[in-house]
Coordinates of C-alpha atoms and ligand atoms in Angstrom, one line a residue:
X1 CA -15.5 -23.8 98.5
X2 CA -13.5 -24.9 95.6
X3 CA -15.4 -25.8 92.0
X4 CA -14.4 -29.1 92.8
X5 CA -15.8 -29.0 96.6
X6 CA -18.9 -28.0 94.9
X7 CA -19.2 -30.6 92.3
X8 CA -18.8 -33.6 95.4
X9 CA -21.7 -31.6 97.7
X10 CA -23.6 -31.1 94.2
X11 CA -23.3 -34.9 94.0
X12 CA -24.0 -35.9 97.6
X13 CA -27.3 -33.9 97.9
X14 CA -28.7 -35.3 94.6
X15 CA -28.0 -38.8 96.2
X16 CA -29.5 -37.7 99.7
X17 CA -32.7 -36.4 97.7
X18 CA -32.9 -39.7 95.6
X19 CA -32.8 -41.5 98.7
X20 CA -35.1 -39.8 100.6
X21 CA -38.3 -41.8 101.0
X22 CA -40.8 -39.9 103.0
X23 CA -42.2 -36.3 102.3
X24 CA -40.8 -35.4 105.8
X25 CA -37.3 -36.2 104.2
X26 CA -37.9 -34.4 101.0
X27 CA -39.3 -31.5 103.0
X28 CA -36.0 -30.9 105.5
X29 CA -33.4 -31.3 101.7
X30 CA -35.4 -28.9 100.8
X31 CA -34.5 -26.6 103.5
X32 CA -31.0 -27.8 104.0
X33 CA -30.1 -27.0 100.1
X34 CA -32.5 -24.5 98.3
X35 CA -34.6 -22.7 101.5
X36 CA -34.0 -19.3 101.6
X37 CA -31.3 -20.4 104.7
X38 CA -30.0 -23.0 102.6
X39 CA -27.0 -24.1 100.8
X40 CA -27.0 -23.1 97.7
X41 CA -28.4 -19.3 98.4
X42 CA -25.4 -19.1 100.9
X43 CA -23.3 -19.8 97.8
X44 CA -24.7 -17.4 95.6
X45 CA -24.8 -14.7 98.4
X46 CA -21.0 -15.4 99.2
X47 CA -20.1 -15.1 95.1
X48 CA -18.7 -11.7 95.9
X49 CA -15.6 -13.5 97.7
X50 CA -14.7 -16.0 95.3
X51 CA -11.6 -15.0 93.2
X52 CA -12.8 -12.3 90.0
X53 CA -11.3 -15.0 87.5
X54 CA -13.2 -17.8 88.5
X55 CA -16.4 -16.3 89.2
X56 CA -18.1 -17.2 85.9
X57 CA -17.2 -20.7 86.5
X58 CA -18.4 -21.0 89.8
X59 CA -21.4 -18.7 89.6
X60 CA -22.4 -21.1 86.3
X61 CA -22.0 -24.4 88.3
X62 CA -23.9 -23.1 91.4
X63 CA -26.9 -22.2 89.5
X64 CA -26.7 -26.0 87.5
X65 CA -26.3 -27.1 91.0
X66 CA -29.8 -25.1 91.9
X67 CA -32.0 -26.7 88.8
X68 CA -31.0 -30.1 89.3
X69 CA -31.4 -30.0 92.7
X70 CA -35.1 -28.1 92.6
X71 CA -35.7 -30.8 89.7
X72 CA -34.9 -33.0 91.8
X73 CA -36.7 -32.2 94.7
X74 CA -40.1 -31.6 92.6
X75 CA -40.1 -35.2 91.5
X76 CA -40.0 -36.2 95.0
X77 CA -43.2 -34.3 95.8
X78 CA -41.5 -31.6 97.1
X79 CA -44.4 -28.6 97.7
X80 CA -47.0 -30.9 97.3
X81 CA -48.6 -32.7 100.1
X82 CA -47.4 -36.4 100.3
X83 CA -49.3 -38.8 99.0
X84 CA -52.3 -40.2 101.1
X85 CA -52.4 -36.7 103.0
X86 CA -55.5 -35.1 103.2
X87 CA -56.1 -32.3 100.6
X88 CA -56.8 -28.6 102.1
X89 CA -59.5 -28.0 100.6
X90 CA -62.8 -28.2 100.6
X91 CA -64.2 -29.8 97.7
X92 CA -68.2 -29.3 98.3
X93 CA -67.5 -25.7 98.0
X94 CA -69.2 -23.9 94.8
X95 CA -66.8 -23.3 91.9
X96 CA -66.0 -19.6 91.0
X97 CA -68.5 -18.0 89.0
X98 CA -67.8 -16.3 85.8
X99 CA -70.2 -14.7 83.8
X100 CA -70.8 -15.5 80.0
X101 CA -71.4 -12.6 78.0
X102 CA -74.6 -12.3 75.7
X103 CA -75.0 -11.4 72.3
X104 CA -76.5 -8.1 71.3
X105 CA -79.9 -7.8 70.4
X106 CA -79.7 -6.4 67.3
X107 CA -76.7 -9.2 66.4
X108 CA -79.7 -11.7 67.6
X109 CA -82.5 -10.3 65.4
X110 CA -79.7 -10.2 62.6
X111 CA -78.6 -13.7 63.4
X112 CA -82.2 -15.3 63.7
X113 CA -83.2 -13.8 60.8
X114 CA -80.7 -14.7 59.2
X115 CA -81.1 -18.6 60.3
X116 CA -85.1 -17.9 59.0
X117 CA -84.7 -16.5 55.7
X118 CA -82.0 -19.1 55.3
X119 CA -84.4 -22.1 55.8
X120 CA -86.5 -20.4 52.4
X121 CA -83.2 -20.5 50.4
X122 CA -82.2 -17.1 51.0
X123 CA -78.1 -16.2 51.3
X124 CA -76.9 -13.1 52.7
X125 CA -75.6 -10.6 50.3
X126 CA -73.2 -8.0 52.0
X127 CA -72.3 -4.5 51.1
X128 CA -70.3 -1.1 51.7
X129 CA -71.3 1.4 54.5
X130 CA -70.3 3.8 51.9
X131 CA -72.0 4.0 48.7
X132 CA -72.1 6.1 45.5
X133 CA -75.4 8.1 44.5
X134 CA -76.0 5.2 41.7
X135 CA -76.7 2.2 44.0
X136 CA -78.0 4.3 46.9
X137 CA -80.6 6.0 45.1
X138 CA -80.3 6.4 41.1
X139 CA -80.7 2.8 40.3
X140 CA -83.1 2.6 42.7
X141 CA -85.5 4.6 40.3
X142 CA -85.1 7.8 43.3
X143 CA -85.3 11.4 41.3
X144 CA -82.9 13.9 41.4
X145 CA -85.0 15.9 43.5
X146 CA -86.1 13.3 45.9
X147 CA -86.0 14.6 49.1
X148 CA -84.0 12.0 50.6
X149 CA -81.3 12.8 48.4
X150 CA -81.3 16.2 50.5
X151 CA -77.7 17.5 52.1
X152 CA -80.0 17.9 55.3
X153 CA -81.3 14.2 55.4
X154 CA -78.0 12.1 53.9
X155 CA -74.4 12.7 55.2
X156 CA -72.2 13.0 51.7
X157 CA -69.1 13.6 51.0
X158 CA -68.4 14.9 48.2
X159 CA -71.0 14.6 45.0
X160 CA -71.2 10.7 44.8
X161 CA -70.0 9.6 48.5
X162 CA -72.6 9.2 50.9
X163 CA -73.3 6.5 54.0
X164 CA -75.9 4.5 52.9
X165 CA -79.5 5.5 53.9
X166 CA -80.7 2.1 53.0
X167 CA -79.8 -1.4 52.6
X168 CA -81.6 -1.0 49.4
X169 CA -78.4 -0.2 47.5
X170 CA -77.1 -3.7 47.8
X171 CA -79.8 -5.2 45.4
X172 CA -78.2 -3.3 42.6
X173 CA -75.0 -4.8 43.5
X174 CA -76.4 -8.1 43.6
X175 CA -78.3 -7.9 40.4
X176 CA -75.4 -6.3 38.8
X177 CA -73.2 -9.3 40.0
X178 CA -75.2 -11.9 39.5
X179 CA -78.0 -13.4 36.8
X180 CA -81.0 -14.3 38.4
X181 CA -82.5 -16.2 39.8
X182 CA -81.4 -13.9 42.8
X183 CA -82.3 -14.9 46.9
X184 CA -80.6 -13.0 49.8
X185 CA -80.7 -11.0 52.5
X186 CA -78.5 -7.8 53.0
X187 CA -78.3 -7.0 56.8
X188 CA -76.4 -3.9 57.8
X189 CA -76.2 -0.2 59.3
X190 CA -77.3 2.7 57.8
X191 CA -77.1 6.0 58.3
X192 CA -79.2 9.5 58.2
X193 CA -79.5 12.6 59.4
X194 CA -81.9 12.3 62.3
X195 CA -81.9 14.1 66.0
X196 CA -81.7 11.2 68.4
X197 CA -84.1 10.4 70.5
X198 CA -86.2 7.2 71.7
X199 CA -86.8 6.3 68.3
X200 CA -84.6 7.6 66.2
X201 CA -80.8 7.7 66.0
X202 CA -78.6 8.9 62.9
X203 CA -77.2 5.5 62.6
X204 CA -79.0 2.3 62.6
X205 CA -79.6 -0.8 60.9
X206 CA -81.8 -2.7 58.3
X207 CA -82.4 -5.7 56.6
X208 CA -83.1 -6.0 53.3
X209 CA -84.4 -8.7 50.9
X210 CA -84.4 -9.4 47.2
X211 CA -86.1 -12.2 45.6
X212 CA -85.5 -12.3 41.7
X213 CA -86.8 -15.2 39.1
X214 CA -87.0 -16.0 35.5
X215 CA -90.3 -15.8 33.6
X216 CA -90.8 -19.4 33.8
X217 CA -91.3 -18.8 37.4
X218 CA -93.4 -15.5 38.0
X219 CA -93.2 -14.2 41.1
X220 CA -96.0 -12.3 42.7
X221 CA -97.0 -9.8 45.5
X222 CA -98.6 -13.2 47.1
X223 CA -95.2 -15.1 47.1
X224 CA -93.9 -12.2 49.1
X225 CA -96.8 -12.0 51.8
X226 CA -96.5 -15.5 52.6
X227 CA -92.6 -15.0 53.3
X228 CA -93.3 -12.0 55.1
X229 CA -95.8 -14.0 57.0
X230 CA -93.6 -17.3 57.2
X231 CA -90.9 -14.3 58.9
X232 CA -93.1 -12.7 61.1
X233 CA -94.2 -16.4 63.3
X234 CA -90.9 -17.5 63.4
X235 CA -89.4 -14.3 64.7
X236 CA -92.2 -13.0 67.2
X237 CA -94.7 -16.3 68.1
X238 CA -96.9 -18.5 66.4
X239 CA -100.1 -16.2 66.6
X240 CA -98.4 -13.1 64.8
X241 CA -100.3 -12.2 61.3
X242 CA -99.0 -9.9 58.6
X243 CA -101.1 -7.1 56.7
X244 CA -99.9 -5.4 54.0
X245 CA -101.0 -1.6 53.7
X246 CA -100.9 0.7 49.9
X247 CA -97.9 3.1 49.6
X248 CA -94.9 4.2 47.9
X249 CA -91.7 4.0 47.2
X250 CA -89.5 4.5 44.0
X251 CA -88.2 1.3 43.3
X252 CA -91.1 -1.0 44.3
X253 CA -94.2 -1.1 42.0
X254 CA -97.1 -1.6 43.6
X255 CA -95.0 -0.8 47.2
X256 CA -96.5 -1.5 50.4
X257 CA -96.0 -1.1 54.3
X258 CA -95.9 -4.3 56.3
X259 CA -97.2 -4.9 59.7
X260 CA -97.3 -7.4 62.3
X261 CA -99.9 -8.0 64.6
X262 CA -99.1 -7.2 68.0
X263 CA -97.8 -10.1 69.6
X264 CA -98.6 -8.3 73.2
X265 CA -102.1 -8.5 73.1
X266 CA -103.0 -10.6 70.1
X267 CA -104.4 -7.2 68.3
X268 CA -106.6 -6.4 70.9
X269 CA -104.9 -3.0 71.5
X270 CA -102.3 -1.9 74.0
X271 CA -99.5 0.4 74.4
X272 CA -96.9 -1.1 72.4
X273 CA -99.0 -0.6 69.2
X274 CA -100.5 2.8 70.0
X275 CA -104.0 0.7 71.0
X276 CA -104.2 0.0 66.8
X277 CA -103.1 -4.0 67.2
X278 CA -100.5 -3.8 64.5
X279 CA -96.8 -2.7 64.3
X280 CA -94.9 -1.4 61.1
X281 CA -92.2 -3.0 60.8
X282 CA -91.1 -3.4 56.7
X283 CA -91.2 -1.5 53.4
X284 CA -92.2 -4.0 50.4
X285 CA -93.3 -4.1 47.1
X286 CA -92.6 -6.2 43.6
X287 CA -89.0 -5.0 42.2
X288 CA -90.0 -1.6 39.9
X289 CA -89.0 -2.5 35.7
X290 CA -87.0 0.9 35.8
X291 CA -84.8 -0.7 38.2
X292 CA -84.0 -3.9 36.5
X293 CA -83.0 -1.9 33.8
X294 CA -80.7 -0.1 35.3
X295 CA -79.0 -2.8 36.6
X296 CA -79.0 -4.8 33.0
X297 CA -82.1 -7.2 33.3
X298 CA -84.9 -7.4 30.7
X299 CA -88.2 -6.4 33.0
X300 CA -89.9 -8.5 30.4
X301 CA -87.8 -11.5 31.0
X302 CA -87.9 -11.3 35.2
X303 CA -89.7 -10.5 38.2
X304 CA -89.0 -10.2 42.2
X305 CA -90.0 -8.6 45.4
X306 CA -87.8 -6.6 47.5
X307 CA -88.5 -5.6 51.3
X308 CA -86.9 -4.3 54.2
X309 CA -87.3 -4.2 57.7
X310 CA -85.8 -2.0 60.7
X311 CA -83.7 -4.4 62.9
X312 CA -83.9 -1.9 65.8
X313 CA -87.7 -1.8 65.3
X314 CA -88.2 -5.9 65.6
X315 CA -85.6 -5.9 68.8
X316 CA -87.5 -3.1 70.8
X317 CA -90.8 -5.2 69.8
X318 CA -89.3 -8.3 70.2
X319 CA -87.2 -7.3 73.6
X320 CA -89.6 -5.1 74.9
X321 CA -87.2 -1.9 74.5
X322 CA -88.7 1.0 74.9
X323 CA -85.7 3.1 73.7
X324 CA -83.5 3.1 71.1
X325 CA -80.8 4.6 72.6
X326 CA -80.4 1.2 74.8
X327 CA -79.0 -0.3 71.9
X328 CA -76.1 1.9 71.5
X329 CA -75.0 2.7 75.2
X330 CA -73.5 -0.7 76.2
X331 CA -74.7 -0.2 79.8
X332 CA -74.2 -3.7 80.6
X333 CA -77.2 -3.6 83.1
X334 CA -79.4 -3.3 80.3
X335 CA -77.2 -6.1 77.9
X336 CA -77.3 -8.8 80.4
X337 CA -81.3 -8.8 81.3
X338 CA -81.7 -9.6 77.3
X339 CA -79.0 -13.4 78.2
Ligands
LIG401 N1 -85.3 1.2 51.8 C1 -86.6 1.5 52.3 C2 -86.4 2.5 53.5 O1 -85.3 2.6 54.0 C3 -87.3 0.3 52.9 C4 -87.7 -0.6 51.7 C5 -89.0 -0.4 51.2 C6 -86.9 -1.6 51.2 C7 -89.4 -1.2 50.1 C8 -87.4 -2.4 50.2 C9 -88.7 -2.2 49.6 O2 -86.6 -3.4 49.7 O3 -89.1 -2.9 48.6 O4 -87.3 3.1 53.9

């Protein structure tokens, strides 16, 4: 076939296709030109014998010839059933199912509480995993010979490195970055030197919160238990109460531990809180003076609470986990019970 041969049969099969008028039609120029048998494949197949020198040119104008005529074909319906044809399939059956993944717990118990606290006027406050020794535990009124400062409780590197041990550390940054009034929350991992098992694990997370006012707006130990207890009914049911029990830490003054009745059996006593009806769940206490001087406020001019709960601890309570490895294995099986 001569170029010019295959310009006229280009332009006779675009005319037979535009005049076709039933699918039958379309179907058999479908065949005749671009089937596997057809036309146009022949061509390409036979390419071999046309002259060397005008093999571009050919080879170019057979493979015009092939997208006009396909485009041409496909606005005929070419492929598709014709129209009025019944459609093979069945259109009652069930759509494919694909399953939605679920958010962690512990970025639920972040997120909720986040959404909680925020409804109170609380922000969140973020901070590094890696901290110096002045936020993690100088500042934070925490001797030089605190135990937890201890090579064998704290991964360091280096003198003034560390992972955090606390969420505590980013109060000091907020303070120092801010005048007060102060309100957030600082959720985030944190990291010590524990053994795993089902209830402990060398990295896990907290949130902390830090609530900071002006002397024309005292803030007391009261302000704090009603938060707590505004907290503790939103995150585990209506019925859950809050008690506050005496003890210590170094950058709370008075400092207290915070518990939650037991939402299983109302305080009655069961399993989940060792048969006492309440859970620990926080550390709390009003902000210590030492500490707003380290980070440049006048303890005479301020005042604030500070507190901070496991996350872990409120999902396995929450969730009903009764080990805290779960949280860490991604074994979907697990993951998917908590959608
Ligand atoms: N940082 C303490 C801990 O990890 C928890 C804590 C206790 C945080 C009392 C506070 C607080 O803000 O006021 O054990």
């Amino acid at each position: 076939m001569t170029l010019t041969e295959l310009e006229n049969a280009k332009a006779r099969s675009l005319e037979e296709i535009g005049a076709a008028n039933d699918a039958a039609a379309v179907e058999a120029l479908r065949v005749k030109y671009v089937g596997r048998n057809g036309l146009i494949p022949a061509l390409v197949k036979g390419m071999k014998d046309v002259p060397k020198e005008e093999r571009p040119a050919f080879g170019k104008a057979v493979q015009a010839w092939r997208a006009e005529a396909e485009a041409a074909l496909q606005a005929k319906g070419a492929g598709a059933k014709g129209q009025g044809e019944a459609v093979d399939a069945d259109l009652t059956m069930p759509g494919r199912w694909r399953s939605l993944g679920v958010k962690h717990p512990l970025t639920r118990v972040i997120e909720e509480s986040a959404a909680i606290f925020g409804k109170l006027g609380f922000t969140v406050a973020d901070g590094p995993e890696l901290e110096n020794r002045f936020n993690n535990f100088t500042a934070l009124n925490t001797p030089p010979h605190h135990p937890s400062m201890d090579r064998s409780d704290t991964f360091w590197f280096g003198d003034d490195c560390l992972l955090r041990t606390q969420t505590s550390p980013v109060q000091i940054r907020t303070m120092m970055a801010n005048k007060p009034p102060v309100r957030v929350i600082c959720p985030g991992r944190t990291f010590r030197r524990d053994t795993t098992d089902a209830t402990h694990s060398a990295n896990f997370h907290q949130i902390e919160g830090l609530y900071v006012d002006c002397k024309d707006k005292p803030v007391s130990l009261a302000d704090l238990k009603s938060v707590l207890a505004y907290f503790a009914k939103e995150m585990m049911g209506a019925g859950v109460t809050v008690r506050f029990r005496p003890h210590f830490f170094p950058f709370t003054e008075p400092s207290v531990e915070v518990d939650f009745s037991c939402h299983v059996c109302k305080g009655k006593g069961c399993n989940v809180c060792k048969q006492s009806g309440w859970i620990e769940v926080a550390g709390a206490g009003m902000v210590d003076p030492r500490v707003f001087k380290f980070v440049g406020y006048d303890p005479e001019e301020v005042s604030g609470y500070a507190f901070g709960f496991g996350v872990e601890r409120i999902a396995m309570i929450k969730y009903g986990i009764p080990d805290i490895r779960w949280l860490y294995e991604n074994d979907v099986r697990f993951l998917s019970q908590l959608g």
